[in-house]
Coordinates of C-alpha atoms and ligand atoms in Angstrom, one line a residue:
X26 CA 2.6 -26.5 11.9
X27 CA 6.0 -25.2 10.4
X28 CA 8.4 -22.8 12.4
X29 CA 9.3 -19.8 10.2
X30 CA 12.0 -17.1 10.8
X31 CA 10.9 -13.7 11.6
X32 CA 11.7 -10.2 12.8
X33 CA 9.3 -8.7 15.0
X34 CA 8.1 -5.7 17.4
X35 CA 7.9 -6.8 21.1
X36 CA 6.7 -3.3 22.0
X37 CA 5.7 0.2 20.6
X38 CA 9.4 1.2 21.5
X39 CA 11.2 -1.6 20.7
X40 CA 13.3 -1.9 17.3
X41 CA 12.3 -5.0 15.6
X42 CA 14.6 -7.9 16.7
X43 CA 15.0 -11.5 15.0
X44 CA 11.5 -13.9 16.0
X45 CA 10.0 -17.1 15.0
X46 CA 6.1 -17.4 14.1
X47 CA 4.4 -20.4 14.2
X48 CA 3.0 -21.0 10.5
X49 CA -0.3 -23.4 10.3
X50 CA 0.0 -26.8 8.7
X51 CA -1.0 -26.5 4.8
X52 CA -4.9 -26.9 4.9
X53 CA -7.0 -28.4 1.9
X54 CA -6.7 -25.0 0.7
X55 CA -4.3 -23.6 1.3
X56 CA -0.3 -22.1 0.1
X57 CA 2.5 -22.1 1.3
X58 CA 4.8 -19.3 0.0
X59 CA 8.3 -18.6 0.2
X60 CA 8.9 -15.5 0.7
X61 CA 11.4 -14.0 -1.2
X62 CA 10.7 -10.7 -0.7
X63 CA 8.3 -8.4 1.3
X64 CA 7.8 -4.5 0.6
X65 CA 8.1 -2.1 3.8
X66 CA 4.7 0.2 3.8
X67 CA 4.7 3.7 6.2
X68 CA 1.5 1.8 7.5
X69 CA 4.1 -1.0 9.1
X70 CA 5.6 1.8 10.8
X71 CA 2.4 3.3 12.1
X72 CA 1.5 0.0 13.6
X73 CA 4.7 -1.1 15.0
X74 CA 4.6 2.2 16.8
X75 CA 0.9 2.2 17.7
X76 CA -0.3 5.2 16.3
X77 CA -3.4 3.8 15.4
X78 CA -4.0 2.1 18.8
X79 CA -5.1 -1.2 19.4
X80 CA -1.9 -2.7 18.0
X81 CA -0.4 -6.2 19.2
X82 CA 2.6 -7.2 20.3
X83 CA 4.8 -9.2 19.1
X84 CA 4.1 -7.5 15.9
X85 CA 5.8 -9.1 12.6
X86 CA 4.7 -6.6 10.2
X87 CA 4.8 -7.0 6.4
X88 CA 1.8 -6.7 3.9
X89 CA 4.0 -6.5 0.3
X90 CA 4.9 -10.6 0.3
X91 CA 6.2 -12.1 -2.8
X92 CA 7.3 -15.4 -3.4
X93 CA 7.4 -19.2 -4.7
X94 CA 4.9 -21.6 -3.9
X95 CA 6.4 -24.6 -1.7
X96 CA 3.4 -26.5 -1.1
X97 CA -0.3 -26.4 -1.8
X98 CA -3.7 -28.0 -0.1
X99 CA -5.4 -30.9 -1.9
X100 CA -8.5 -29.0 -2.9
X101 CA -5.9 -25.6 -4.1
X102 CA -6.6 -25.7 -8.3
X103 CA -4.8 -22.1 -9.2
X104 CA -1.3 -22.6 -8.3
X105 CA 1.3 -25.3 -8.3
X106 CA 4.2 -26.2 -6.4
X107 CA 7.1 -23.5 -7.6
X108 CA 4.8 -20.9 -8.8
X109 CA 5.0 -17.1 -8.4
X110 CA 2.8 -15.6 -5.7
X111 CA 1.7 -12.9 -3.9
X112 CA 0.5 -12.0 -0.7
X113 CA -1.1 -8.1 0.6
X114 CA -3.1 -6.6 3.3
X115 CA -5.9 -9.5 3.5
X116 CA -5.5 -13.2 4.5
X117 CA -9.3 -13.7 4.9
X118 CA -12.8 -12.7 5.4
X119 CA -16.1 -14.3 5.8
X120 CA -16.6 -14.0 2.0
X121 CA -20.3 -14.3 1.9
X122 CA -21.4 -11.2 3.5
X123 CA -22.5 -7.8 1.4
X124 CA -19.2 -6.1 1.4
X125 CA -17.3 -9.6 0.7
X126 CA -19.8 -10.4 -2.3
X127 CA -19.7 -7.0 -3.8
X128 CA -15.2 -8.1 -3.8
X129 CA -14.7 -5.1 -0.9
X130 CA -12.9 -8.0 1.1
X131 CA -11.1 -4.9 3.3
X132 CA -14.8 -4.0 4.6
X133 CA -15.7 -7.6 5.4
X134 CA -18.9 -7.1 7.6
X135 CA -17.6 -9.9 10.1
X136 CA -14.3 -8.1 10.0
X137 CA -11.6 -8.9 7.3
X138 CA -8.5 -10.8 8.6
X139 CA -5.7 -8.5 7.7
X140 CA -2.0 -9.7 7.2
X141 CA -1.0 -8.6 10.5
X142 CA -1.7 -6.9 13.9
X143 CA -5.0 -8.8 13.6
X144 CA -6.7 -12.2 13.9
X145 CA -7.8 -14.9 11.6
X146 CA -11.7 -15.6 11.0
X147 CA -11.7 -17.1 13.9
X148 CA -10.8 -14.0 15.9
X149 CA -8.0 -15.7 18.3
X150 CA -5.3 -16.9 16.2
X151 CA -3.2 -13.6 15.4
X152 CA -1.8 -13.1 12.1
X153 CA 1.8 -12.6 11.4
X154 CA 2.8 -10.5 8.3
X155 CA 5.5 -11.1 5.5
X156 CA 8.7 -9.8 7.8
X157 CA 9.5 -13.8 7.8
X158 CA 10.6 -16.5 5.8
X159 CA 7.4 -18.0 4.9
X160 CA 3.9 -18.1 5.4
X161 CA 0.1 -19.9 4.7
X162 CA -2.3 -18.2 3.0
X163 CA -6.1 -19.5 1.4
X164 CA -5.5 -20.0 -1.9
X165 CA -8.6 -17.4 -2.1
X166 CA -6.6 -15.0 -1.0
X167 CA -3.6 -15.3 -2.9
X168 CA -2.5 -13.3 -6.1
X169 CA -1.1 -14.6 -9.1
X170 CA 2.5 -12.6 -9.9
X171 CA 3.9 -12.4 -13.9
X172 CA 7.2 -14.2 -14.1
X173 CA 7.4 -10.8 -16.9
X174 CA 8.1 -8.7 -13.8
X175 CA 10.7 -7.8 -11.8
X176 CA 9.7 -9.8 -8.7
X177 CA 11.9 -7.6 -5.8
X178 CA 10.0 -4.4 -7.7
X179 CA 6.5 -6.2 -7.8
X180 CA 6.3 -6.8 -4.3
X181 CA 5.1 -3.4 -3.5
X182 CA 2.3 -3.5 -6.2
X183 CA 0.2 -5.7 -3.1
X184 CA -0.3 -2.5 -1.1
X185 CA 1.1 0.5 -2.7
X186 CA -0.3 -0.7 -6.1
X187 CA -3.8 -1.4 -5.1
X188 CA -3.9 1.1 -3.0
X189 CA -3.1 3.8 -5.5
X190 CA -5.4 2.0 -8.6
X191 CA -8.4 1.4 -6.7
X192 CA -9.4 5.4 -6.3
X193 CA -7.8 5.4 -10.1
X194 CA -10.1 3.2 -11.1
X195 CA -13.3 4.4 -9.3
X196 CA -13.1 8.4 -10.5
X197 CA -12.6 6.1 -13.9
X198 CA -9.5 7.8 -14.7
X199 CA -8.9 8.1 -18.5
X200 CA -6.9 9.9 -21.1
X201 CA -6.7 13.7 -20.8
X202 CA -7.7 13.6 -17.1
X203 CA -5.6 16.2 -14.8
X204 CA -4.4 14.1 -11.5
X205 CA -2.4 15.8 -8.8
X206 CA -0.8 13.2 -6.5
X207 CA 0.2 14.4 -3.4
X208 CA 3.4 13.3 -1.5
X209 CA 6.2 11.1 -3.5
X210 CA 6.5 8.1 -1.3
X211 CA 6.0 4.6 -1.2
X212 CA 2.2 5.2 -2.8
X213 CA 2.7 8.8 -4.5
X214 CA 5.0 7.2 -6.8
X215 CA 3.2 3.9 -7.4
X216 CA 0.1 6.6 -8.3
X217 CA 2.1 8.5 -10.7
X218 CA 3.1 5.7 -12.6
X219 CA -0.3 4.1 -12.8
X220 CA -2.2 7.2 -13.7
X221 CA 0.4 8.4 -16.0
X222 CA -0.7 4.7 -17.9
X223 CA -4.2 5.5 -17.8
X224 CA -3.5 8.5 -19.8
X225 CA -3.6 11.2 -16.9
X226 CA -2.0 14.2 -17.2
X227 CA 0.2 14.3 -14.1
X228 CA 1.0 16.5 -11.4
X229 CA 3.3 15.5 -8.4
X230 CA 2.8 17.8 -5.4
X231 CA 5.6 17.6 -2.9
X232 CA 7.5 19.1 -0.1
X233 CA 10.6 18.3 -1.3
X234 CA 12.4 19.8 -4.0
X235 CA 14.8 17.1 -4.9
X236 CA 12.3 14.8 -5.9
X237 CA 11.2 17.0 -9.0
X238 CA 13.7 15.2 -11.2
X239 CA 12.7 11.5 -10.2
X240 CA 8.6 12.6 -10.5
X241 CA 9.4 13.9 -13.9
X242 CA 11.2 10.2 -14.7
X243 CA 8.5 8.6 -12.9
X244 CA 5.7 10.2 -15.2
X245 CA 5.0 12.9 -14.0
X246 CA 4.5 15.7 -16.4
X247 CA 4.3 18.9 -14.1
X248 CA 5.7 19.2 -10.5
X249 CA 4.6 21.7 -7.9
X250 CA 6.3 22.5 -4.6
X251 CA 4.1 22.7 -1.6
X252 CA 5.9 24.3 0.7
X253 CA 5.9 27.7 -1.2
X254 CA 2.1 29.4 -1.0
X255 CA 2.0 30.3 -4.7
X256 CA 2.1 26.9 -6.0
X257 CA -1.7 26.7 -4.2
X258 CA -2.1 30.5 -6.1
X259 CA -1.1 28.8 -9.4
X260 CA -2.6 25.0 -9.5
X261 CA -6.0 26.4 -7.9
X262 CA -9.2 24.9 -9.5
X263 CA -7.1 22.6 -12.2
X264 CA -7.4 18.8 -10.8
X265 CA -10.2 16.6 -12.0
X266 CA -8.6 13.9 -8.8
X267 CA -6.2 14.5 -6.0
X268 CA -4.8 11.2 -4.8
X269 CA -3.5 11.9 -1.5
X270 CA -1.0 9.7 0.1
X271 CA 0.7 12.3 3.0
X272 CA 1.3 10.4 6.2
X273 CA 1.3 13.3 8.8
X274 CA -1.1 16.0 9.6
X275 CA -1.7 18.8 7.1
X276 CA -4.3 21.5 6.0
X277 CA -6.9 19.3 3.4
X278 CA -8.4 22.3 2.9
X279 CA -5.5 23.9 0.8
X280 CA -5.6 21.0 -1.1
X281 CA -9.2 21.1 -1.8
X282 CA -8.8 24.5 -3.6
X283 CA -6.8 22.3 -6.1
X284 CA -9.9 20.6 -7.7
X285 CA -11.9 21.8 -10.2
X286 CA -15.7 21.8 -10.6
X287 CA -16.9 18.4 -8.5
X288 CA -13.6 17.4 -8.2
X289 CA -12.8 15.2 -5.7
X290 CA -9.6 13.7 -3.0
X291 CA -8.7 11.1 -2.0
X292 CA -7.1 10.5 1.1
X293 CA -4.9 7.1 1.3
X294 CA -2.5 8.6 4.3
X295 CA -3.9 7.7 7.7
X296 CA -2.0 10.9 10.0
X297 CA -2.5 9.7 13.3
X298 CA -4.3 12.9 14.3
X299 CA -7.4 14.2 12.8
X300 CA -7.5 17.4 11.0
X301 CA -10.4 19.7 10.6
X302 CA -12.0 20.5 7.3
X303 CA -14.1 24.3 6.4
X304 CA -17.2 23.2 5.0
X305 CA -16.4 25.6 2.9
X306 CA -13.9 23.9 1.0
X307 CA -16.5 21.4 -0.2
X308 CA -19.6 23.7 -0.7
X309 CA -18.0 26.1 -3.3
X310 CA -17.4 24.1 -6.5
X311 CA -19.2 21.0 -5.0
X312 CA -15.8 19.5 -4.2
X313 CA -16.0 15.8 -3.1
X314 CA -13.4 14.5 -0.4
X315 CA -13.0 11.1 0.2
X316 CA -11.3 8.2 1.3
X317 CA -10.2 4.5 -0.2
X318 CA -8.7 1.3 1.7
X319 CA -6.1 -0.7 0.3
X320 CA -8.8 -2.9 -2.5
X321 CA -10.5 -6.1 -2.6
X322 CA -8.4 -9.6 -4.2
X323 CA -10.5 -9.1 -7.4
X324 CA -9.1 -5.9 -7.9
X325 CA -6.0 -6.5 -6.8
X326 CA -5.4 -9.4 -9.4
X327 CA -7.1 -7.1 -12.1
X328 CA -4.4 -4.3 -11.1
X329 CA -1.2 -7.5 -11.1
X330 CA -2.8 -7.7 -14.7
X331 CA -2.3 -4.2 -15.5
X332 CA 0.9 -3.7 -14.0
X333 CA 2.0 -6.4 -15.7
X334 CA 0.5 -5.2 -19.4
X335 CA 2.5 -1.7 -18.6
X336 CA 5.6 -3.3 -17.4
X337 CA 5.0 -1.1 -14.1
X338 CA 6.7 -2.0 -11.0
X339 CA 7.7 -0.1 -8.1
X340 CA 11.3 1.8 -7.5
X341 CA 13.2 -0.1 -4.5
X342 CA 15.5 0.1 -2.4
X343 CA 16.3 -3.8 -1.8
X344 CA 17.8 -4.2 1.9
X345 CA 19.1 -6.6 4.2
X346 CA 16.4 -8.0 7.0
X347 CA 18.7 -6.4 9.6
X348 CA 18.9 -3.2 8.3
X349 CA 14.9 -3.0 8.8
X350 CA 15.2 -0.2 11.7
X351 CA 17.4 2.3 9.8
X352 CA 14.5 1.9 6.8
X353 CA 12.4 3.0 9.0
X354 CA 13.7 6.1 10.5
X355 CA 15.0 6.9 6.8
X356 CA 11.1 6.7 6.2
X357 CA 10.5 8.9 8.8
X358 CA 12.5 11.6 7.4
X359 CA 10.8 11.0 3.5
X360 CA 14.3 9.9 2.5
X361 CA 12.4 7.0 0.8
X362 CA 13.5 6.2 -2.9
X363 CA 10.6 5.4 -3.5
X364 CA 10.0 1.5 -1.5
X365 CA 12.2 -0.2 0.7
X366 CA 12.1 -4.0 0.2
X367 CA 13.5 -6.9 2.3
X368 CA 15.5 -9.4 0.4
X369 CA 14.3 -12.3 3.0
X370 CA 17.5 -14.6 2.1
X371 CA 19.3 -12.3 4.2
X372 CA 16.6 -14.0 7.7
Ligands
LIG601 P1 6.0 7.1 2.5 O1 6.7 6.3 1.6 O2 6.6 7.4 3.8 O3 5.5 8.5 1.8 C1 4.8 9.5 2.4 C2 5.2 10.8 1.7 O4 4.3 11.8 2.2 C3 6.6 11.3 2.0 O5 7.5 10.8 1.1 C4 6.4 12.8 1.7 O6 6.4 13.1 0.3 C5 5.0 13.1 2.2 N1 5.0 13.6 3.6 C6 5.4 13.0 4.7 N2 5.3 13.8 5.8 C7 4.8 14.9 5.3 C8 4.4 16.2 5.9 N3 4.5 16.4 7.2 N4 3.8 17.1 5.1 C9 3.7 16.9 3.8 N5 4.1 15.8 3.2 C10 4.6 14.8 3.9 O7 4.6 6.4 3.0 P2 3.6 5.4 2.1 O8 4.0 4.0 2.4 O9 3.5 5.9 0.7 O10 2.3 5.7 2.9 C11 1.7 6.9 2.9 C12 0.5 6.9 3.9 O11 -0.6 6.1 3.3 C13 0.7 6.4 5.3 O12 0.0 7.1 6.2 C14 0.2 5.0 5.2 O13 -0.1 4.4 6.4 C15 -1.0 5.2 4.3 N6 -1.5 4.0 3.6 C16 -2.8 3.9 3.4 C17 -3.3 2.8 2.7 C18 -4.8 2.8 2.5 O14 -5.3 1.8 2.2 N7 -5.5 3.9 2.6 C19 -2.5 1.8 2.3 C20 -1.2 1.9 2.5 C21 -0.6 3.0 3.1 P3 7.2 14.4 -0.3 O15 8.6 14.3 0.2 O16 7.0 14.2 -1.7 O17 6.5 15.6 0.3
LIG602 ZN1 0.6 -0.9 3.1
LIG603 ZN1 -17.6 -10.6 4.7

């Protein structure tokens, strides 16, 4: 058992506030990572303020975790002492169940130890995320990070990336394809960038005007502004796949008259309320709404790979550990360019 520095949420209310977790001793097969640096996901927010219920407290968020290996288990054979690694939203599942075999690690039947604001296998010991100075992780659970990328930049790839290639990947997104992406965050700009590799012809859908410059830099190729009622007239029927990554309640429907012929959305924003959808939206043009969660290790690796081949990385913000608080109310407002990250020397 190692002591590691922290910050954490002692309450729903509370700002997050300097912490120590108690890290397990290195198993047989497990890492230990250093974390140099940990991404700050609008789904950290929505936990540290309970808008999903059930969350526990003390809370050290963090689900974006880069860093150097600093020790390793006897049995551990894919990483070395001083390697580049990487942590996301999974610790841990039962691994022989359905979901776990068919690599859908996030729908473990048993119940998938997430990163934080959860419980190990065991379902006692709870799990502390990457706000911290260093944590164990099963080697079977760990990424492998190329030294070719920025590795600040990569750390968001471990949510925002896989959770933006997975529903890529799945509609089998390919050249020529027409992909609207709604809402240039965190994930809206992680999904321009990726489908604008695959080939997609790109449309960014946003509420705010001064972003249209950055989506177009991004890869974006056309931009439309949501808030005005004639960008709905115009884009109606064009998308082959909306990706969908808006974090507070809006009208799906609008966006469903977006898709073409069987086209289908995506949602990847969780708004803490649900909103109701006209079966009507779906029934004409046999429209397909969906939903994807984060992705399994095996995919997560394959989309390291890819970033890594495209020399993709995320656009950050790097910050100080104590300026954590203002990142988040600056996320609140969508004054996110596009990712904060922690530098975790500053603990
Ligand atoms: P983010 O960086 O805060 O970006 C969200 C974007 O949504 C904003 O930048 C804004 O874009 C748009 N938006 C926010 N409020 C809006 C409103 N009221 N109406 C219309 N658009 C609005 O957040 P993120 O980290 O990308 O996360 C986005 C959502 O995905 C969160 O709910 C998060 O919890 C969820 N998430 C889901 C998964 C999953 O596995 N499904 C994984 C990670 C995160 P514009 O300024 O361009 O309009
Ligand atoms: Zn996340
Ligand atoms: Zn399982």
């Amino acid at each position: 058992m190692t002591l590691a520095k922290a910050y954490a949420a002692a309450s729903a209310s509370a700002p997050l506030a300097p912490f120590q977790v108690e890290r397990r001793a290195v198993g047989p097969h497990d890492i230990q990572i250093e974390i140099a640096y940990c991404g700050i996901c609008h789904s950290d927010l929505h936990q540290v303020r309970d808008e999903w219920g059930g969350a526990k407290y003390p809370m050290v968020p963090g689900h974006e975790i880069v860093g150097r290996v600093t020790a390793v288990g006897a049995h551990v054979k894919g990483f070395q002492v001083g390697d580049l690694a990487g942590v996301g939203c999974l610790v841990d599942s039962c691994r022989t169940c359905p979901s776990c075999q068919r690599n859908f690690e996030q729908f473990c039947e048993k119940g998938a130890a997430f990163t934080y604001n959860g419980f190990e296998m065991d379902k006692k010991t709870p799990t502390y995320g990457g706000y911290s100075s260093s944590v164990v992780v099963d080697e079977a659970f760990t990424l492998k990070i190329s030294p070719k990328l920025d590795l600040a930049a990569a750390a968001p790839l471990l949510c925002a990336g896989i959770t933006t290639y997975a529903p890529l990947r799945r509609f089998k997104t390919k050249a020529g394809d027409k992909v609207g992406v709604v809402g240039l965050g965190g994930l809206g700009h992680m999904a321009v960038k990726i489908a604008a590799a695959m080939g997609a012809e790109v449309t960014m859908l946003s509420t705010s005007k001064a972003k249209e410059a950055d989506a177009r830099k991004l890869g974006a190729h056309h931009f439309g502004l949501t808030s005005e009622d004639l960008t709905f007239k115009k884009l109606a029927g064009q998308f082959d796949l909306i990706i969908n990554t808006i974090s507070a309640p809006h009208d799906y429907n609008k966006y469903l008259g977006l898709l073409r012929l069987e086209g289908a959305m995506v949602l990847l924003g969780v708004p803490p309320e649900p909103t109701p959808v006209a079966a009507g939206s779906l029934i004409f043009g046999h429209k397909v709404l969906t939903g994807s969660l984060i992705g399994g290790i095996k995919e997560t690796q394959e989309m390291l790979d890819f970033c890594a081949e495209h020399g993709i990385v995320s656009e950050i913000e790097l910050i100080p550990v104590q300026q954590v608080n203002e990142a988040y109310e600056r996320m609140m407002k969508n004054d996110v360019r596009y990712r904060f990250v922690l530098d975790m020397k500053t603990l």
